[in-house]
Coordinates of N, CA and C in Angstrom, one line a residue:
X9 N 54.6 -2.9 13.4 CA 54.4 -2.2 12.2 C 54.5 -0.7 12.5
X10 N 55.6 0.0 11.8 CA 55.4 1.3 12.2 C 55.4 2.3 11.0
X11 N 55.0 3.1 10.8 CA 54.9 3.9 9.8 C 54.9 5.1 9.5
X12 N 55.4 6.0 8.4 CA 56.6 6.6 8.4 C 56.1 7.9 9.5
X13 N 55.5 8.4 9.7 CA 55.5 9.6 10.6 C 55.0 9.2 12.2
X14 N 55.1 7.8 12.3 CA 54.8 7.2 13.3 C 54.2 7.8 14.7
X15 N 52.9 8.8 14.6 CA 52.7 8.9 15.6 C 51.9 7.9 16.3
X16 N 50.6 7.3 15.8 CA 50.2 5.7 16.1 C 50.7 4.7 15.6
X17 N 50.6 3.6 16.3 CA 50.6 2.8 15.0 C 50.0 1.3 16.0
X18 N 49.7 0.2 15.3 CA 48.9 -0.7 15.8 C 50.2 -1.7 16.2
X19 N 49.9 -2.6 17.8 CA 51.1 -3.3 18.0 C 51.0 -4.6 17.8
X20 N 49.7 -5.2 17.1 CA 49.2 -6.4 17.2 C 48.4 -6.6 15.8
X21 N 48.6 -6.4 14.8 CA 47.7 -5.5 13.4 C 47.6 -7.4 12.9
X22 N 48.4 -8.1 13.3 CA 47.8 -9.3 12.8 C 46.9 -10.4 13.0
X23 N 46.6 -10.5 14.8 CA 45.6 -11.0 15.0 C 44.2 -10.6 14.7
X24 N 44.2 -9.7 14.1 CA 42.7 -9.0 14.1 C 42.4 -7.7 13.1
X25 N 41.7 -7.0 12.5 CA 41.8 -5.5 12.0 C 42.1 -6.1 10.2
X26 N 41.7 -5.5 9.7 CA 42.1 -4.9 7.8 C 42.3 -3.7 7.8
X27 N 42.4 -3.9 5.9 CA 43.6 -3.0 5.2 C 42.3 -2.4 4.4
X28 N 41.5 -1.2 4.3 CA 40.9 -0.5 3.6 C 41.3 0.3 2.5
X29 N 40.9 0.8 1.4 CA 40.7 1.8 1.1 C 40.1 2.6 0.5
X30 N 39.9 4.0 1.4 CA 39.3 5.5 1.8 C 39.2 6.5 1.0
X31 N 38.4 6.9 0.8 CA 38.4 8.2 -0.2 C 38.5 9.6 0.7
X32 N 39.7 10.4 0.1 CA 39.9 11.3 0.4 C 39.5 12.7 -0.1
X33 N 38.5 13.7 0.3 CA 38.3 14.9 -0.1 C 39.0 15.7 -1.2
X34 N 38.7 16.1 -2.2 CA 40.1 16.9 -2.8 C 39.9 18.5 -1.8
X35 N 40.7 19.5 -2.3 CA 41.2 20.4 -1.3 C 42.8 20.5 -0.8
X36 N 43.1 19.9 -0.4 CA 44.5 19.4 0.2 C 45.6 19.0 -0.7
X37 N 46.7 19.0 -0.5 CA 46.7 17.6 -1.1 C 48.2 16.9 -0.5
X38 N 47.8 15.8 -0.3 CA 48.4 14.8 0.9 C 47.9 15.1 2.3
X39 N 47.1 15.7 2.5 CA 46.7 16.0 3.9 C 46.8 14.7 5.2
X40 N 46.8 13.8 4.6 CA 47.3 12.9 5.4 C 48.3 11.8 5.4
X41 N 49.0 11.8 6.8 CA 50.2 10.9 6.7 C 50.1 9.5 7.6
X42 N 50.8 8.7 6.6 CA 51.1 7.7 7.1 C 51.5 7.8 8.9
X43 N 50.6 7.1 9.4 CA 50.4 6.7 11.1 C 49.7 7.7 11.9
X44 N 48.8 8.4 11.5 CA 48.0 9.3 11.6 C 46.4 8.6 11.8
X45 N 45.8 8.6 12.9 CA 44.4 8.9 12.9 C 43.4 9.7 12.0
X46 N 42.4 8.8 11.2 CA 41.8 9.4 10.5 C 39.9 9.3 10.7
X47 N 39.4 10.0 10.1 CA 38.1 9.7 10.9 C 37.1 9.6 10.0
X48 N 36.0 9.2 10.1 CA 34.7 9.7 8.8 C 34.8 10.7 8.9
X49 N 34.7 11.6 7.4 CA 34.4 13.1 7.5 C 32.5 13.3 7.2
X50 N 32.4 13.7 8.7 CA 30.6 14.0 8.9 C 30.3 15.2 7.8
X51 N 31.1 15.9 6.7 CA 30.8 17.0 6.0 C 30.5 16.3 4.6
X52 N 31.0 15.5 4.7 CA 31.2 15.1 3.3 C 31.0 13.4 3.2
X53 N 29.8 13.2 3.0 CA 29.6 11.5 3.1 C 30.5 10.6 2.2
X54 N 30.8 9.6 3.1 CA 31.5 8.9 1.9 C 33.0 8.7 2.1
X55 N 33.7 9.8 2.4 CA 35.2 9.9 2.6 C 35.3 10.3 3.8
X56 N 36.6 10.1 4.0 CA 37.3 10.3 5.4 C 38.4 11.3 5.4
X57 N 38.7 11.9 6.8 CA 39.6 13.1 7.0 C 40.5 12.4 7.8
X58 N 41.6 13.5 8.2 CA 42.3 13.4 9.0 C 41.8 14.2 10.5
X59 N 42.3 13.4 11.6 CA 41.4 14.3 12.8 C 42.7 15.2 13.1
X60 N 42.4 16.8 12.9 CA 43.4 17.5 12.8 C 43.0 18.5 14.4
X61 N 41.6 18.0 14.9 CA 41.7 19.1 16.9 C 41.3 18.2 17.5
X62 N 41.4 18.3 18.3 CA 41.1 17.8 19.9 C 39.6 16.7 19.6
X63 N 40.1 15.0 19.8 CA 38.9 14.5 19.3 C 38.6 13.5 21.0
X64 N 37.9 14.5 21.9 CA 37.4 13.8 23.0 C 36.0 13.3 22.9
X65 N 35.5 13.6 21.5 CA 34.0 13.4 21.7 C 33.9 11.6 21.8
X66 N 32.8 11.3 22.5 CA 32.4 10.2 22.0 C 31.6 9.7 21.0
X67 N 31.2 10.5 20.4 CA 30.1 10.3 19.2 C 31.1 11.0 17.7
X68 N 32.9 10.5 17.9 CA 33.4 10.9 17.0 C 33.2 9.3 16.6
X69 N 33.2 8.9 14.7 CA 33.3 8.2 14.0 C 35.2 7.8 13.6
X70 N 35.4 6.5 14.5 CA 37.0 6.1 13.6 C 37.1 5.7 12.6
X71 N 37.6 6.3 11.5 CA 37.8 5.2 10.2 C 39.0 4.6 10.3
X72 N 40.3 4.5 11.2 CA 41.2 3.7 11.4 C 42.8 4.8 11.2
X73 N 43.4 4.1 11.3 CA 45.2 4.4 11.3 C 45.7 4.7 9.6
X74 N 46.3 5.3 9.5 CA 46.5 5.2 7.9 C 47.7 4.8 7.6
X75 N 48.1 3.9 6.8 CA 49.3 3.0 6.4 C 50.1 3.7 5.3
X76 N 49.6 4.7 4.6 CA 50.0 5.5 3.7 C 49.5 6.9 3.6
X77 N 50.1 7.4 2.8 CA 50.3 9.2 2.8 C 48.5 9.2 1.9
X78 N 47.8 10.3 1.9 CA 46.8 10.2 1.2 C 47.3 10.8 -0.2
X79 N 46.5 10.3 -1.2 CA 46.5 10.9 -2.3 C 46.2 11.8 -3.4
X80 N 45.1 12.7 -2.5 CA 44.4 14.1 -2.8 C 45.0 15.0 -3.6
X81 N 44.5 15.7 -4.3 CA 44.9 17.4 -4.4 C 44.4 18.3 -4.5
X82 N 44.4 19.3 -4.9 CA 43.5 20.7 -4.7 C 42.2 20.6 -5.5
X83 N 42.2 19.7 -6.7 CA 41.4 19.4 -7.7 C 41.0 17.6 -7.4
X84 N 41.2 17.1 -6.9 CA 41.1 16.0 -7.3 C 41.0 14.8 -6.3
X85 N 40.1 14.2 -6.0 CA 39.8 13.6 -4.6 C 40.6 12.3 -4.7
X86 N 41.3 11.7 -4.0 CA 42.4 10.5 -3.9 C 41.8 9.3 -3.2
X87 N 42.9 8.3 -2.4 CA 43.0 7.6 -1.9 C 44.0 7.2 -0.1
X88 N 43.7 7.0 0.8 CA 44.5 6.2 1.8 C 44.2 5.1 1.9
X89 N 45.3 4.4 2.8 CA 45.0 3.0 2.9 C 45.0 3.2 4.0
X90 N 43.9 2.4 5.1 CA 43.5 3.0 6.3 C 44.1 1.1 7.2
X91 N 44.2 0.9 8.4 CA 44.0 0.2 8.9 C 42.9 0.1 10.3
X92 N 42.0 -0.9 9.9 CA 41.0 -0.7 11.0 C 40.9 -1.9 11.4
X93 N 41.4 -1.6 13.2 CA 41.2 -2.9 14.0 C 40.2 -2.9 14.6
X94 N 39.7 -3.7 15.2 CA 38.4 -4.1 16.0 C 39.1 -3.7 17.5
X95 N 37.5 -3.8 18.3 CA 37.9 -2.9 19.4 C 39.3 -3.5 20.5
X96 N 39.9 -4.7 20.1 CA 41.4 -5.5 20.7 C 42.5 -5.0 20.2
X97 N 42.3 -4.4 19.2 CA 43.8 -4.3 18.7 C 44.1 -3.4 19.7
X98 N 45.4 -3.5 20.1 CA 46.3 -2.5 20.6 C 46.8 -1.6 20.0
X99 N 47.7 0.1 20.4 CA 47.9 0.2 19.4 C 48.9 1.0 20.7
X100 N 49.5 2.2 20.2 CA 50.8 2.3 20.6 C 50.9 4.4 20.0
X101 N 50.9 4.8 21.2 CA 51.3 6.4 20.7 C 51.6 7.2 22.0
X102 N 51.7 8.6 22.0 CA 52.7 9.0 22.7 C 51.4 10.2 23.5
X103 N 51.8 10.5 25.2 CA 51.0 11.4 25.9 C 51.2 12.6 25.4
X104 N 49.8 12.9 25.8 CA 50.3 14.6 25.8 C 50.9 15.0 26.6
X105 N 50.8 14.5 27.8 CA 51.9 15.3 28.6 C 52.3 14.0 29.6
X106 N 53.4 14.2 29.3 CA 54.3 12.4 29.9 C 54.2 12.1 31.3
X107 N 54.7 13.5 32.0 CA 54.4 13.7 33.2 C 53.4 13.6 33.8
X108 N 52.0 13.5 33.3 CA 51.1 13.6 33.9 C 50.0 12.3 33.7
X109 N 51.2 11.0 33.4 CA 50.4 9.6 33.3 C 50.6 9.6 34.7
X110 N 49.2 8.7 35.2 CA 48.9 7.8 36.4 C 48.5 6.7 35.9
X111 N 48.7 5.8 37.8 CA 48.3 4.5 37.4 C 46.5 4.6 37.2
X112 N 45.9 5.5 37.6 CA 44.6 5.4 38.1 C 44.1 5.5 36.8
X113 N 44.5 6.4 35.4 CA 43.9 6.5 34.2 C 43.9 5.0 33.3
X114 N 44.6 4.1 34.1 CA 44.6 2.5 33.1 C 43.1 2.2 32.9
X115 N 42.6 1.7 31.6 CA 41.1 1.4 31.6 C 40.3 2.8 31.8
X116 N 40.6 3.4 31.9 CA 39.9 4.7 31.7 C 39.7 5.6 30.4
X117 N 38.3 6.1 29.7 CA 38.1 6.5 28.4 C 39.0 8.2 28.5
X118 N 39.9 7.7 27.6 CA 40.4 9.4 27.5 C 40.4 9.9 25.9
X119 N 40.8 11.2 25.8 CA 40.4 12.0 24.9 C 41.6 11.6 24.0
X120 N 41.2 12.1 22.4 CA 43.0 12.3 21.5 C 43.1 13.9 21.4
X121 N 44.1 14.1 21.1 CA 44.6 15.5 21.1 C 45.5 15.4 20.0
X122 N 45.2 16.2 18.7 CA 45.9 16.6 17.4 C 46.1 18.4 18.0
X123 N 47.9 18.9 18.2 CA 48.3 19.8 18.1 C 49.2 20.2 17.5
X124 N 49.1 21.1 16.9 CA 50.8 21.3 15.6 C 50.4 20.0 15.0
X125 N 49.9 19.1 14.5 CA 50.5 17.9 13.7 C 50.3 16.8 14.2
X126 N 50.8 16.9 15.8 CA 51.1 15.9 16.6 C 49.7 15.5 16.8
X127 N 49.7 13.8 16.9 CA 48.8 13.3 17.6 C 49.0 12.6 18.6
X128 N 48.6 12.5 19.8 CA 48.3 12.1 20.9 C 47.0 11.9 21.9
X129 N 47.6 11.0 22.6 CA 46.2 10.5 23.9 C 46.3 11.6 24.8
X130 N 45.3 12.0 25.1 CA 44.8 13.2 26.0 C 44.8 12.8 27.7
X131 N 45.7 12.5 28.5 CA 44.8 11.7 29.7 C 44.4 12.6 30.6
X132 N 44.1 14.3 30.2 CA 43.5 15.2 31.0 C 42.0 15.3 30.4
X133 N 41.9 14.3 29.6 CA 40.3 14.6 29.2 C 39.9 13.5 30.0
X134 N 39.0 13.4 30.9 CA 38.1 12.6 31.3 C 37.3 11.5 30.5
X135 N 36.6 11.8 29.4 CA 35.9 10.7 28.7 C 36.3 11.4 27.1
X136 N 36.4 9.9 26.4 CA 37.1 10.1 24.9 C 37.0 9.0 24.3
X137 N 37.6 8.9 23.1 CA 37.6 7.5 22.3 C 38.6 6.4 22.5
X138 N 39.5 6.8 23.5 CA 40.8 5.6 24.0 C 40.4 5.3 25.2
X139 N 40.6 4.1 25.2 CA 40.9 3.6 26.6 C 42.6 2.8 26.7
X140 N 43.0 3.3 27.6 CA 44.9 3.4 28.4 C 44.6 1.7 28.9
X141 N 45.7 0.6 28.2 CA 46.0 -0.1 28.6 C 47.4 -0.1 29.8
X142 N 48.5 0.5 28.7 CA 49.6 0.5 29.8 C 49.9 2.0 29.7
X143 N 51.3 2.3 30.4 CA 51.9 3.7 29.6 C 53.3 3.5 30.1
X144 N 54.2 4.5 29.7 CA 55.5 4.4 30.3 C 56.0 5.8 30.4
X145 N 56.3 5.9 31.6 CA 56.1 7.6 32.3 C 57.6 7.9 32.1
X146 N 58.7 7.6 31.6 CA 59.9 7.7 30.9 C 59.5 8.4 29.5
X147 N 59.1 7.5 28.8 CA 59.2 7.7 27.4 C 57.6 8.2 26.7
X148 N 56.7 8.3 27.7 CA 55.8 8.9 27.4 C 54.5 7.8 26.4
X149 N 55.6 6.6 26.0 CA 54.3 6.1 25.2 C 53.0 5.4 26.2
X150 N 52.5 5.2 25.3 CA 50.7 4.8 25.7 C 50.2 4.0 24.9
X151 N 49.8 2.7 25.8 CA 49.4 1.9 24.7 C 47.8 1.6 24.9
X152 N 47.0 1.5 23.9 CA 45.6 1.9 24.1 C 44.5 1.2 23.4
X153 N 43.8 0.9 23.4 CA 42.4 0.6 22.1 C 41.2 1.5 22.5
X154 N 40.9 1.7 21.0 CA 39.8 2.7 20.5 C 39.0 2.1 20.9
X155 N 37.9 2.9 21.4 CA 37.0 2.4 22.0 C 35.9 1.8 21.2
X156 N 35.3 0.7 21.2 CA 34.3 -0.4 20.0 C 33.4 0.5 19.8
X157 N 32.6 1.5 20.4 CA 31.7 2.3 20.2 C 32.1 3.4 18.8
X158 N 33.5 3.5 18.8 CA 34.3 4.5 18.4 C 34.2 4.3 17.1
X159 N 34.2 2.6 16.9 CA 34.6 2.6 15.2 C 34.2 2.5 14.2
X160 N 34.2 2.6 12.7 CA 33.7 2.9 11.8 C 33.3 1.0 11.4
X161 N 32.7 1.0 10.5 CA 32.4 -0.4 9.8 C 33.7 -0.7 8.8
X162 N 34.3 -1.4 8.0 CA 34.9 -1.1 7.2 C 34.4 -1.5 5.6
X163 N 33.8 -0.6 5.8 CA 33.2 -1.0 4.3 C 33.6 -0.1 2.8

């Protein structure tokens, strides 16, 4: 399942994980796209953001993958449709820096990195909300699950 701005997206979304939907902040509007990492927003109970910096914390909250563009605007708080898998799902996104996968980071908690836009697995952060199943040092992708500590409830 890939979707349209495909920086994550889940590679197994049917053994496991649902289809929520998230309230989005007004302020923005579309601030979020389809295949994007989005998170609880700790400001504002209730709704969820897009993680737009560097999310190595472990004590960050996932509200899941988003399947669609959000529906916000400057006035008017919207909707996404979020996908949240449980701590198996796999899921599929690209290094920050391609060059610098090893085998040693497999199973290892690493950081995400939202820069310009882009989202990515961080594998120069030492501890983070991913843990590295495989990777492919060609093409840069990374395939990963969020760590179970990591994730939101889906309620």
């Amino acid at each position: 399942m890939k979707m349209a701005r495909g920086d994550i997206y889940p590679l197994d979304p049917v053994s496991t994980g649902q289809v929520v939907s998230r309230d989005v902040k007004s302020g923005t509007t579309a601030s979020i796209k389809a295949g994007e990492m989005v998170l609880l927003d700790g400001a504002n109970a209730g709704y969820v953001k897009i993680a737009v910096t560097t999310v190595a914390s472990a004590g960050a909250v996932i509200a899941g993958v988003s399947l669609t563009d959000s529906t916000e605007t400057t006035t008017a708080d919207g909707k996404v449709s979020v996908y949240l898998g449980d701590g198996d799902v796999r899921f599929r996104g690209r290094a920050l820096v391609t060059a610098s996968l090893a085998q040693a980071q497999k199973g290892t908690a690493l950081g995400y990195n939202v820069t310009t836009g882009n989202h990515r697995v961080d594998q120069s952060t030492g501890s983070g909300i991913c843990n590295m199943l495989e990777y492919n040092s060609t093409t840069g992708e990374v395939d990963f699950v969020f760590r179970q500590t990591n994730l939101a409830q889906a309620v």
